[in-house]
mmCIF file of C-alpha atoms in Angstrom:
data_model
loop_
_atom_site.group_PDB
_atom_site.id
_atom_site.type_symbol
_atom_site.label_atom_id
_atom_site.label_comp_id
_atom_site.label_asym_id
_atom_site.label_seq_id
_atom_site.Cartn_x
_atom_site.Cartn_y
_atom_site.Cartn_z
ATOM 1 C CA MET A 118 -40.818 -1.462 -17.360
ATOM 2 C CA CYS A 119 -42.208 -3.741 -14.650
ATOM 3 C CA LEU A 120 -43.623 -3.281 -11.204
ATOM 4 C CA LYS A 121 -42.920 -5.787 -8.405
ATOM 5 C CA GLU A 122 -45.755 -7.241 -6.507
ATOM 6 C CA GLU A 123 -45.060 -9.042 -3.257
ATOM 7 C CA ILE A 124 -47.112 -12.080 -2.251
ATOM 8 C CA LYS A 125 -46.613 -13.689 1.109
ATOM 9 C CA ILE A 126 -47.475 -17.381 1.457
ATOM 10 C CA ASP A 127 -47.624 -18.560 5.063
ATOM 11 C CA TYR A 128 -47.122 -22.340 5.178
ATOM 12 C CA GLN A 129 -47.766 -22.271 8.950
ATOM 13 C CA LYS A 130 -51.497 -21.842 8.189
ATOM 14 C CA GLN A 131 -51.863 -25.395 6.935
ATOM 15 C CA THR A 132 -54.319 -27.335 9.164
ATOM 16 C CA LYS A 133 -53.933 -30.938 7.894
ATOM 17 C CA ARG A 134 -51.204 -33.211 6.650
ATOM 18 C CA GLN A 135 -51.197 -36.627 5.035
ATOM 19 C CA LYS A 136 -49.550 -39.382 6.898
ATOM 20 C CA THR A 137 -47.014 -41.504 5.121
ATOM 21 C CA VAL A 138 -48.932 -44.285 3.389
ATOM 22 C CA GLY A 139 -47.920 -47.849 2.546
ATOM 23 C CA LEU A 140 -50.002 -49.751 -0.025
ATOM 24 C CA SER A 141 -50.056 -53.524 -0.034
ATOM 25 C CA PHE A 142 -51.242 -55.771 -2.954
ATOM 26 C CA ALA A 143 -52.203 -59.308 -2.107
ATOM 27 C CA GLY A 144 -51.569 -62.423 -4.244
ATOM 28 C CA GLY A 145 -54.450 -64.266 -6.017
ATOM 29 C CA GLY A 146 -53.382 -65.049 -9.565
ATOM 30 C CA VAL A 147 -55.323 -63.140 -12.240
ATOM 31 C CA GLN A 148 -57.843 -62.180 -9.567
ATOM 32 C CA SER A 149 -55.352 -59.711 -8.163
ATOM 33 C CA TRP A 150 -55.837 -57.467 -11.158
ATOM 34 C CA ALA A 151 -59.149 -56.302 -9.555
ATOM 35 C CA GLU A 152 -57.057 -54.703 -6.750
ATOM 36 C CA VAL A 153 -55.814 -51.940 -9.064
ATOM 37 C CA ALA A 154 -59.277 -50.270 -8.740
ATOM 38 C CA ALA A 155 -58.530 -49.551 -5.093
ATOM 39 C CA TYR A 156 -55.210 -47.856 -6.107
ATOM 40 C CA ALA A 157 -57.202 -45.845 -8.746
ATOM 41 C CA ASP A 158 -59.570 -44.659 -5.980
ATOM 42 C CA LEU A 159 -56.620 -43.552 -3.809
ATOM 43 C CA GLU A 160 -55.344 -41.562 -6.842
ATOM 44 C CA ARG A 161 -58.777 -39.985 -7.283
ATOM 45 C CA GLN A 162 -58.677 -38.849 -3.686
ATOM 46 C CA GLY A 163 -55.276 -37.336 -4.047
ATOM 47 C CA ILE A 164 -53.475 -39.763 -1.744
ATOM 48 C CA GLU A 165 -49.770 -39.935 -2.188
ATOM 49 C CA ILE A 166 -48.309 -43.489 -1.888
ATOM 50 C CA ASP A 167 -44.953 -43.527 -0.077
ATOM 51 C CA ALA A 168 -44.111 -47.242 -0.160
ATOM 52 C CA VAL A 169 -45.450 -50.442 -1.709
ATOM 53 C CA THR A 170 -45.459 -54.227 -1.107
ATOM 54 C CA GLY A 171 -46.921 -57.018 -3.124
ATOM 55 C CA THR A 172 -46.924 -60.804 -3.137
ATOM 56 C CA SER A 173 -47.257 -63.250 -6.079
ATOM 57 C CA MET A 174 -49.311 -61.506 -8.824
ATOM 58 C CA GLY A 175 -49.584 -58.612 -6.430
ATOM 59 C CA SER A 176 -45.783 -58.172 -6.640
ATOM 60 C CA PHE A 177 -46.176 -57.151 -10.333
ATOM 61 C CA LEU A 178 -48.817 -54.578 -9.334
ATOM 62 C CA ALA A 179 -46.612 -53.284 -6.532
ATOM 63 C CA ALA A 180 -43.624 -53.005 -8.888
ATOM 64 C CA ALA A 181 -45.711 -51.013 -11.328
ATOM 65 C CA VAL A 182 -46.978 -48.583 -8.686
ATOM 66 C CA ALA A 183 -43.547 -48.139 -7.041
ATOM 67 C CA SER A 184 -42.128 -47.362 -10.496
ATOM 68 C CA GLY A 185 -44.494 -44.400 -10.760
ATOM 69 C CA LEU A 186 -47.150 -45.818 -13.139
ATOM 70 C CA SER A 187 -50.695 -44.375 -12.773
ATOM 71 C CA SER A 188 -53.642 -46.724 -12.448
ATOM 72 C CA ASP A 189 -54.514 -46.285 -16.130
ATOM 73 C CA GLU A 190 -50.933 -47.197 -17.092
ATOM 74 C CA VAL A 191 -51.087 -50.230 -14.853
ATOM 75 C CA TYR A 192 -54.326 -51.367 -16.525
ATOM 76 C CA GLU A 193 -52.624 -51.099 -19.965
ATOM 77 C CA VAL A 194 -49.731 -53.280 -18.748
ATOM 78 C CA ILE A 195 -52.267 -55.846 -17.408
ATOM 79 C CA TYR A 196 -54.157 -56.028 -20.693
ATOM 80 C CA ALA A 197 -50.947 -56.529 -22.695
ATOM 81 C CA THR A 198 -49.662 -59.112 -20.247
ATOM 82 C CA ASP A 199 -52.909 -61.042 -20.250
ATOM 83 C CA GLN A 200 -53.016 -61.079 -23.994
ATOM 84 C CA ALA A 201 -49.453 -62.240 -24.361
ATOM 85 C CA ILE A 202 -49.871 -65.123 -21.849
ATOM 86 C CA ASN A 203 -53.275 -66.104 -23.208
ATOM 87 C CA GLU A 204 -51.944 -66.230 -26.817
ATOM 88 C CA SER A 205 -48.949 -68.327 -25.651
ATOM 89 C CA SER A 206 -51.250 -71.052 -24.283
ATOM 90 C CA LEU A 207 -48.735 -71.561 -21.430
ATOM 91 C CA PHE A 208 -51.555 -72.275 -19.022
ATOM 92 C CA GLY A 209 -53.730 -74.207 -21.496
ATOM 93 C CA PRO A 210 -54.918 -77.781 -21.135
ATOM 94 C CA GLN A 211 -51.662 -79.146 -22.494
ATOM 95 C CA ALA A 212 -49.846 -77.654 -19.472
ATOM 96 C CA VAL A 213 -51.297 -80.449 -17.276
ATOM 97 C CA LEU A 214 -49.416 -83.047 -19.311
ATOM 98 C CA SER A 215 -46.085 -81.413 -18.385
ATOM 99 C CA LEU A 216 -46.492 -82.630 -14.777
ATOM 100 C CA PHE A 217 -45.981 -86.092 -16.029
ATOM 101 C CA SER A 218 -43.097 -85.222 -18.395
ATOM 102 C CA LEU A 219 -39.579 -86.004 -17.310
ATOM 103 C CA ARG A 220 -38.486 -82.800 -19.015
ATOM 104 C CA LYS A 221 -40.678 -80.549 -16.894
ATOM 105 C CA PRO A 222 -41.033 -82.116 -13.437
ATOM 106 C CA MET A 223 -41.002 -78.836 -11.391
ATOM 107 C CA GLY A 224 -44.394 -77.339 -12.362
ATOM 108 C CA LEU A 225 -47.025 -77.027 -15.006
ATOM 109 C CA VAL A 226 -45.212 -74.064 -16.410
ATOM 110 C CA LEU A 227 -41.455 -73.302 -16.439
ATOM 111 C CA VAL A 228 -40.880 -69.856 -15.020
ATOM 112 C CA ASP A 229 -38.184 -69.136 -17.580
ATOM 113 C CA LYS A 230 -40.675 -69.695 -20.342
ATOM 114 C CA LEU A 231 -43.192 -67.357 -18.706
ATOM 115 C CA ALA A 232 -40.413 -64.670 -18.415
ATOM 116 C CA GLU A 233 -39.727 -65.058 -22.150
ATOM 117 C CA VAL A 234 -43.415 -64.583 -22.987
ATOM 118 C CA ILE A 235 -43.947 -61.406 -20.961
ATOM 119 C CA ARG A 236 -40.476 -59.756 -21.652
ATOM 120 C CA PRO A 237 -41.703 -57.788 -24.761
ATOM 121 C CA VAL A 238 -44.767 -56.464 -22.963
ATOM 122 C CA SER A 239 -43.200 -53.842 -20.636
ATOM 123 C CA LYS A 240 -39.753 -52.553 -19.756
ATOM 124 C CA LEU A 241 -40.513 -53.572 -16.224
ATOM 125 C CA TYR A 242 -40.237 -57.174 -17.392
ATOM 126 C CA GLY A 243 -36.868 -56.562 -19.088
ATOM 127 C CA GLU A 244 -33.614 -55.179 -17.702
ATOM 128 C CA VAL A 245 -35.026 -52.902 -15.118
ATOM 129 C CA MET A 246 -33.231 -53.547 -11.815
ATOM 130 C CA LEU A 247 -34.807 -53.431 -8.357
ATOM 131 C CA SER A 248 -32.583 -50.536 -7.504
ATOM 132 C CA ASP A 249 -33.987 -48.533 -10.440
ATOM 133 C CA ILE A 250 -37.418 -48.337 -8.809
ATOM 134 C CA PRO A 251 -37.940 -44.844 -7.220
ATOM 135 C CA LYS A 252 -40.389 -45.686 -4.408
ATOM 136 C CA PRO A 253 -39.580 -48.067 -1.538
ATOM 137 C CA LEU A 254 -40.737 -51.627 -2.615
ATOM 138 C CA ALA A 255 -40.749 -54.986 -0.854
ATOM 139 C CA ILE A 256 -41.475 -58.381 -2.517
ATOM 140 C CA PRO A 257 -41.514 -61.593 -0.452
ATOM 141 C CA ALA A 258 -40.708 -65.085 -1.596
ATOM 142 C CA VAL A 259 -40.201 -68.406 0.259
ATOM 143 C CA ASP A 260 -37.069 -70.504 0.090
ATOM 144 C CA ILE A 261 -38.243 -74.063 0.245
ATOM 145 C CA ILE A 262 -34.759 -75.283 1.179
ATOM 146 C CA SER A 263 -34.251 -73.265 4.362
ATOM 147 C CA ASN A 264 -37.907 -72.481 5.041
ATOM 148 C CA GLN A 265 -37.014 -68.774 5.115
ATOM 149 C CA LEU A 266 -39.010 -65.716 3.959
ATOM 150 C CA ILE A 267 -36.667 -63.880 1.574
ATOM 151 C CA ILE A 268 -37.556 -60.234 1.035
ATOM 152 C CA PHE A 269 -36.404 -58.319 -2.063
ATOM 153 C CA SER A 270 -36.309 -54.570 -1.460
ATOM 154 C CA ASN A 271 -34.718 -51.505 -2.928
ATOM 155 C CA GLN A 272 -34.992 -49.559 0.353
ATOM 156 C CA PRO A 273 -35.219 -52.109 3.226
ATOM 157 C CA GLU A 274 -35.195 -49.386 5.868
ATOM 158 C CA TYR A 275 -38.923 -48.868 5.072
ATOM 159 C CA PHE A 276 -39.746 -52.517 5.937
ATOM 160 C CA ARG A 277 -39.274 -55.176 8.650
ATOM 161 C CA PRO A 278 -38.616 -58.915 8.379
ATOM 162 C CA VAL A 279 -41.589 -59.916 10.653
ATOM 163 C CA TYR A 280 -40.450 -63.571 11.070
ATOM 164 C CA LYS A 281 -37.348 -64.479 13.066
ATOM 165 C CA ASN A 282 -35.758 -66.345 10.199
ATOM 166 C CA ALA A 283 -36.790 -63.919 7.483
ATOM 167 C CA LYS A 284 -34.034 -61.977 5.728
ATOM 168 C CA PHE A 285 -33.542 -59.219 3.182
ATOM 169 C CA TYR A 286 -31.795 -60.268 0.042
ATOM 170 C CA GLU A 287 -28.705 -57.988 -0.102
ATOM 171 C CA GLU A 288 -27.863 -58.045 -3.781
ATOM 172 C CA ASP A 289 -29.517 -56.091 -6.644
ATOM 173 C CA ILE A 290 -31.446 -58.242 -9.105
ATOM 174 C CA PRO A 291 -33.699 -57.680 -12.121
ATOM 175 C CA LEU A 292 -37.121 -56.527 -10.942
ATOM 176 C CA VAL A 293 -38.973 -59.206 -12.902
ATOM 177 C CA GLN A 294 -36.883 -61.930 -11.297
ATOM 178 C CA ALA A 295 -38.032 -60.802 -7.827
ATOM 179 C CA CYS A 296 -41.680 -60.784 -9.056
ATOM 180 C CA LEU A 297 -41.414 -64.179 -10.653
ATOM 181 C CA ALA A 298 -39.897 -65.684 -7.488
ATOM 182 C CA SER A 299 -42.772 -64.254 -5.468
ATOM 183 C CA SER A 300 -45.246 -65.708 -8.065
ATOM 184 C CA ALA A 301 -43.912 -69.290 -8.321
ATOM 185 C CA TYR A 302 -47.089 -70.984 -7.114
ATOM 186 C CA PRO A 303 -46.260 -74.561 -6.193
ATOM 187 C CA ILE A 304 -47.284 -77.165 -8.751
ATOM 188 C CA ILE A 305 -48.299 -74.453 -11.233
ATOM 189 C CA LEU A 306 -44.923 -72.633 -11.769
ATOM 190 C CA SER A 307 -41.425 -74.026 -11.363
ATOM 191 C CA PRO A 308 -39.355 -72.540 -8.459
ATOM 192 C CA VAL A 309 -36.901 -69.696 -9.184
ATOM 193 C CA LYS A 310 -33.214 -70.408 -8.510
ATOM 194 C CA ILE A 311 -31.341 -67.425 -7.021
ATOM 195 C CA ASP A 312 -27.956 -68.142 -5.521
ATOM 196 C CA ASP A 313 -28.513 -71.037 -3.096
ATOM 197 C CA TYR A 314 -32.264 -70.333 -2.742
ATOM 198 C CA GLN A 315 -35.027 -72.328 -4.408
ATOM 199 C CA LEU A 316 -37.802 -69.759 -4.228
ATOM 200 C CA VAL A 317 -41.608 -70.266 -4.479
ATOM 201 C CA ASP A 318 -44.677 -68.097 -4.005
ATOM 202 C CA GLY A 319 -44.337 -65.621 -1.090
ATOM 203 C CA GLY A 320 -48.000 -66.231 -0.393
ATOM 204 C CA LEU A 321 -47.114 -69.465 1.425
ATOM 205 C CA MET A 322 -45.993 -67.320 4.287
ATOM 206 C CA MET A 323 -47.337 -63.847 3.559
ATOM 207 C CA ASN A 324 -50.024 -63.540 0.889
ATOM 208 C CA SER A 325 -50.983 -60.050 2.098
ATOM 209 C CA PRO A 326 -47.566 -58.510 2.808
ATOM 210 C CA ALA A 327 -48.838 -55.444 4.673
ATOM 211 C CA ALA A 328 -47.037 -56.693 7.766
ATOM 212 C CA LEU A 329 -43.694 -55.881 6.133
ATOM 213 C CA PHE A 330 -44.093 -52.118 6.558
ATOM 214 C CA SER A 331 -42.067 -50.488 9.315
ATOM 215 C CA LYS A 332 -44.301 -48.304 11.389
ATOM 216 C CA GLU A 333 -41.277 -46.106 12.082
ATOM 217 C CA LYS A 334 -41.373 -45.053 8.466
ATOM 218 C CA ILE A 335 -44.941 -45.734 7.365
ATOM 219 C CA GLU A 336 -47.743 -44.258 9.480
ATOM 220 C CA HIS A 337 -50.832 -45.639 7.697
ATOM 221 C CA VAL A 338 -50.913 -49.071 6.061
ATOM 222 C CA VAL A 339 -53.584 -49.838 3.352
ATOM 223 C CA ALA A 340 -53.928 -53.569 2.515
ATOM 224 C CA ILE A 341 -55.983 -54.502 -0.566
ATOM 225 C CA ARG A 342 -57.310 -58.042 -0.545
ATOM 226 C CA ILE A 343 -59.579 -60.278 -2.591
ATOM 227 C CA PRO A 344 -61.663 -63.408 -1.710
ATOM 228 C CA MET A 345 -59.410 -66.396 -1.199
ATOM 229 C CA LEU A 346 -61.950 -69.096 -0.379
ATOM 230 C CA GLU A 347 -65.492 -69.897 -1.128
ATOM 231 C CA LYS A 348 -67.419 -73.058 -0.105
ATOM 232 C CA THR A 349 -67.079 -75.807 -2.616
ATOM 233 C CA GLY A 350 -68.378 -79.301 -3.276
ATOM 234 C CA PRO A 351 -66.341 -82.456 -2.848
ATOM 235 C CA LEU A 352 -63.164 -82.428 -4.890
ATOM 236 C CA ASP A 353 -62.038 -85.508 -6.938
ATOM 237 C CA LYS A 354 -58.975 -84.320 -8.819
ATOM 238 C CA ARG A 355 -55.542 -84.442 -7.182
ATOM 239 C CA LEU A 356 -54.525 -81.034 -8.564
ATOM 240 C CA ASP A 357 -57.688 -79.394 -7.286
ATOM 241 C CA ILE A 358 -57.180 -80.912 -3.824
ATOM 242 C CA ALA A 359 -53.595 -79.612 -3.670
ATOM 243 C CA LEU A 360 -54.490 -76.116 -4.790
ATOM 244 C CA ARG A 361 -57.379 -75.943 -2.401
ATOM 245 C CA SER A 362 -55.141 -77.005 0.486
ATOM 246 C CA ILE A 363 -52.681 -74.229 -0.315
ATOM 247 C CA ARG A 364 -55.448 -71.616 -0.385
ATOM 248 C CA ILE A 365 -56.701 -72.686 3.010
ATOM 249 C CA MET A 366 -53.260 -72.252 4.471
ATOM 250 C CA VAL A 367 -52.877 -68.845 2.804
ATOM 251 C CA LYS A 368 -56.281 -67.656 4.030
ATOM 252 C CA ASN A 369 -55.480 -68.503 7.697
ATOM 253 C CA GLN A 370 -52.163 -66.752 7.823
ATOM 254 C CA GLU A 371 -53.584 -63.610 6.180
ATOM 255 C CA GLU A 372 -55.862 -63.148 9.203
ATOM 256 C CA ILE A 373 -52.940 -63.527 11.590
ATOM 257 C CA LEU A 374 -50.741 -60.920 9.807
ATOM 258 C CA ALA A 375 -53.531 -58.295 9.582
ATOM 259 C CA LYS A 376 -52.555 -56.562 12.841
ATOM 260 C CA ASN A 377 -50.145 -54.146 11.129
ATOM 261 C CA VAL A 378 -52.961 -52.784 8.898
ATOM 262 C CA ASP A 379 -54.763 -49.479 9.402
ATOM 263 C CA LEU A 380 -57.164 -49.859 6.406
ATOM 264 C CA ASN A 381 -58.039 -53.423 5.367
ATOM 265 C CA TYR A 382 -59.874 -53.068 2.065
ATOM 266 C CA PHE A 383 -61.553 -56.275 0.917
ATOM 267 C CA LEU A 384 -62.915 -56.471 -2.631
ATOM 268 C CA ASP A 385 -65.820 -58.836 -2.133
ATOM 269 C CA VAL A 386 -66.318 -59.787 -5.792
ATOM 270 C CA LYS A 387 -66.722 -63.073 -7.623
ATOM 271 C CA LEU A 388 -63.823 -63.626 -10.050
ATOM 272 C CA PRO A 389 -62.463 -66.341 -12.341
ATOM 273 C CA GLY A 390 -59.919 -68.939 -11.268
ATOM 274 C CA LEU A 391 -56.411 -68.081 -10.313
ATOM 275 C CA PHE A 392 -54.888 -68.912 -13.666
ATOM 276 C CA GLU A 393 -57.699 -68.298 -16.173
ATOM 277 C CA PHE A 394 -55.847 -65.914 -18.473
ATOM 278 C CA GLY A 395 -57.787 -64.074 -21.140
ATOM 279 C CA ASP A 396 -60.345 -62.430 -18.686
ATOM 280 C CA SER A 397 -58.421 -59.307 -17.645
ATOM 281 C CA LYS A 398 -61.212 -56.917 -18.849
ATOM 282 C CA PRO A 399 -64.073 -58.402 -16.765
ATOM 283 C CA ILE A 400 -61.769 -58.856 -13.781
ATOM 284 C CA ILE A 401 -60.692 -55.216 -13.837
ATOM 285 C CA GLN A 402 -64.243 -54.070 -14.447
ATOM 286 C CA ALA A 403 -65.481 -56.104 -11.458
ATOM 287 C CA GLY A 404 -62.928 -54.244 -9.346
ATOM 288 C CA ILE A 405 -63.905 -50.841 -10.730
ATOM 289 C CA ASP A 406 -67.623 -51.476 -10.151
ATOM 290 C CA TYR A 407 -67.037 -52.646 -6.532
ATOM 291 C CA VAL A 408 -64.862 -49.669 -5.643
ATOM 292 C CA LYS A 409 -67.342 -47.230 -7.218
ATOM 293 C CA ASP A 410 -70.011 -48.575 -4.827
ATOM 294 C CA HIS A 411 -67.588 -48.897 -1.887
ATOM 295 C CA PRO A 412 -64.980 -46.083 -2.020
ATOM 296 C CA LEU A 413 -62.031 -46.271 0.307
ATOM 297 C CA ASP A 414 -62.475 -44.376 3.562
ATOM 298 C CA THR A 415 -59.323 -42.262 3.677
ATOM 299 C CA SER A 416 -60.373 -39.905 6.489
ATOM 300 C CA ASN A 417 -57.833 -41.410 8.964
ATOM 301 C CA ILE A 418 -54.966 -40.849 6.481
ATOM 302 C CA PHE A 419 -55.028 -37.225 7.323
ATOM 303 C CA GLU A 420 -54.384 -35.616 10.709
ATOM 304 C CA GLU A 421 -54.932 -32.226 12.136
ATOM 305 C CA ILE A 422 -51.953 -29.969 12.644
ATOM 306 C CA ALA A 423 -52.243 -28.388 16.080
ATOM 307 C CA PRO A 424 -52.499 -24.509 15.942
ATOM 308 C CA LYS A 425 -49.307 -22.767 16.896
ATOM 309 C CA ARG A 426 -49.106 -20.495 19.899
ATOM 310 C CA GLU A 427 -48.488 -16.787 19.247
ATOM 311 C CA GLU A 428 -44.841 -16.909 20.408
ATOM 312 C CA ASP A 429 -44.188 -19.993 18.191
ATOM 313 C CA GLU A 430 -45.698 -18.187 15.165
ATOM 314 C CA LYS A 431 -43.304 -15.362 15.703
ATOM 315 C CA LYS A 432 -40.341 -17.750 15.786
ATOM 316 C CA ASP A 433 -41.583 -19.463 12.625
ATOM 317 C CA SER A 434 -42.241 -16.240 10.749
ATOM 318 C CA ALA A 435 -38.987 -16.704 8.937
ATOM 319 C CA SER A 436 -40.511 -19.797 7.301
ATOM 320 C CA SER A 437 -42.983 -17.659 5.456
ATOM 321 C CA VAL A 438 -42.010 -17.367 1.781
ATOM 322 C CA GLU A 439 -42.071 -14.088 -0.084
ATOM 323 C CA ILE A 440 -42.620 -14.485 -3.798
ATOM 324 C CA ILE A 441 -41.860 -11.439 -6.003
ATOM 325 C CA ILE A 442 -43.773 -11.475 -9.238
ATOM 326 C CA GLU A 443 -42.820 -9.033 -12.012
ATOM 327 C CA LYS A 444 -45.698 -8.019 -14.191
ATOM 328 C CA PRO A 445 -45.940 -5.651 -17.172
ATOM 329 C CA VAL A 446 -46.877 -2.076 -16.397
ATOM 330 C CA THR A 447 -49.607 -0.243 -18.365
ATOM 331 C CA ILE A 448 -49.183 3.292 -19.922
ATOM 332 C CA LYS A 449 -51.499 4.618 -17.149
ATOM 333 C CA ASP A 450 -49.237 3.128 -14.503
ATOM 334 C CA GLN A 451 -46.176 4.652 -16.136
ATOM 335 C CA MET A 452 -47.777 8.165 -16.130
ATOM 336 C CA ILE A 453 -48.779 7.867 -12.477
ATOM 337 C CA ASP A 454 -45.314 6.753 -11.532
ATOM 338 C CA LEU A 455 -43.703 9.655 -13.474
ATOM 339 C CA TRP A 456 -46.103 12.182 -11.875
ATOM 340 C CA ASN A 457 -45.283 10.867 -8.339
ATOM 341 C CA ARG A 458 -41.520 11.225 -8.995
ATOM 342 C CA MET A 459 -41.925 14.749 -10.292
ATOM 343 C CA LYS A 460 -43.965 15.741 -7.216
ATOM 344 C CA ALA A 461 -41.277 14.253 -4.986
ATOM 345 C CA LYS A 462 -38.601 16.447 -6.634
ATOM 346 C CA ILE A 463 -40.703 19.614 -6.299
#
């Protein structure tokens, strides 16, 4: 025998709600791995991420978050990826020689070879399609033939093209292909061929892709960024000069595109070079240490819900939920119930 206990939960009494949040990961080679610490801090504060963007290495982070991975799971993927690439020696000293090889004229590292190295690390690097990702995701790349920003997205209604000649890619493709296209840093990685496009690093036009979020869908945009430039001495190597020139261009357009951002979180930490694989642990730890001392201010992510007037509360009373819980009855309860029924009959 069970008694029924009624509990009334009034959802009209809630006083705050979280705005819809878009999280943006900037490019920066292996340095981008430090950005995951900011995502971990949002997790710690109970912030729900509604949509994600990422450029270059940041596109791999965005893909992981949009697929539902926790920060700890993202760290594990990073460690495994770093180990696989470091052990492959793809970015070792011998890579420079490939620039002068007739067999590899498009970059220090062929992107197909990189895809082959990382494929065993995670299912995200395998046959997972962009459409398989549950959360809205946008990944930009640049077509060097048409000078267009090409945006790969599973739910383009959450994003906007920003530039007049930018366009959303309409077909479904493997997730890793979109990430590799966005990461094809000129000179370092060969371009990615998709249809008639010859795609290179999205950072050439949008290294911090927070501007892609549509404010009709996303109310609060959080952009995570890392240092792009520090003062340097005179450069005497052609490769160093070329890479430095690209970074100056990227830095300047980041400032221009920051208007769409509500929380611009800058991890001011000293990190290794863009392509110095094998240092994932100190990079991640640098991010964790910085965020620990500078937690994200999420106070503006929540907004007050205006108290309802008495007549509105009456109209909304139907939205209150009655939950009936059946719980076991003790012997004492049964005796009292029996006595009450006997008295009623008398």
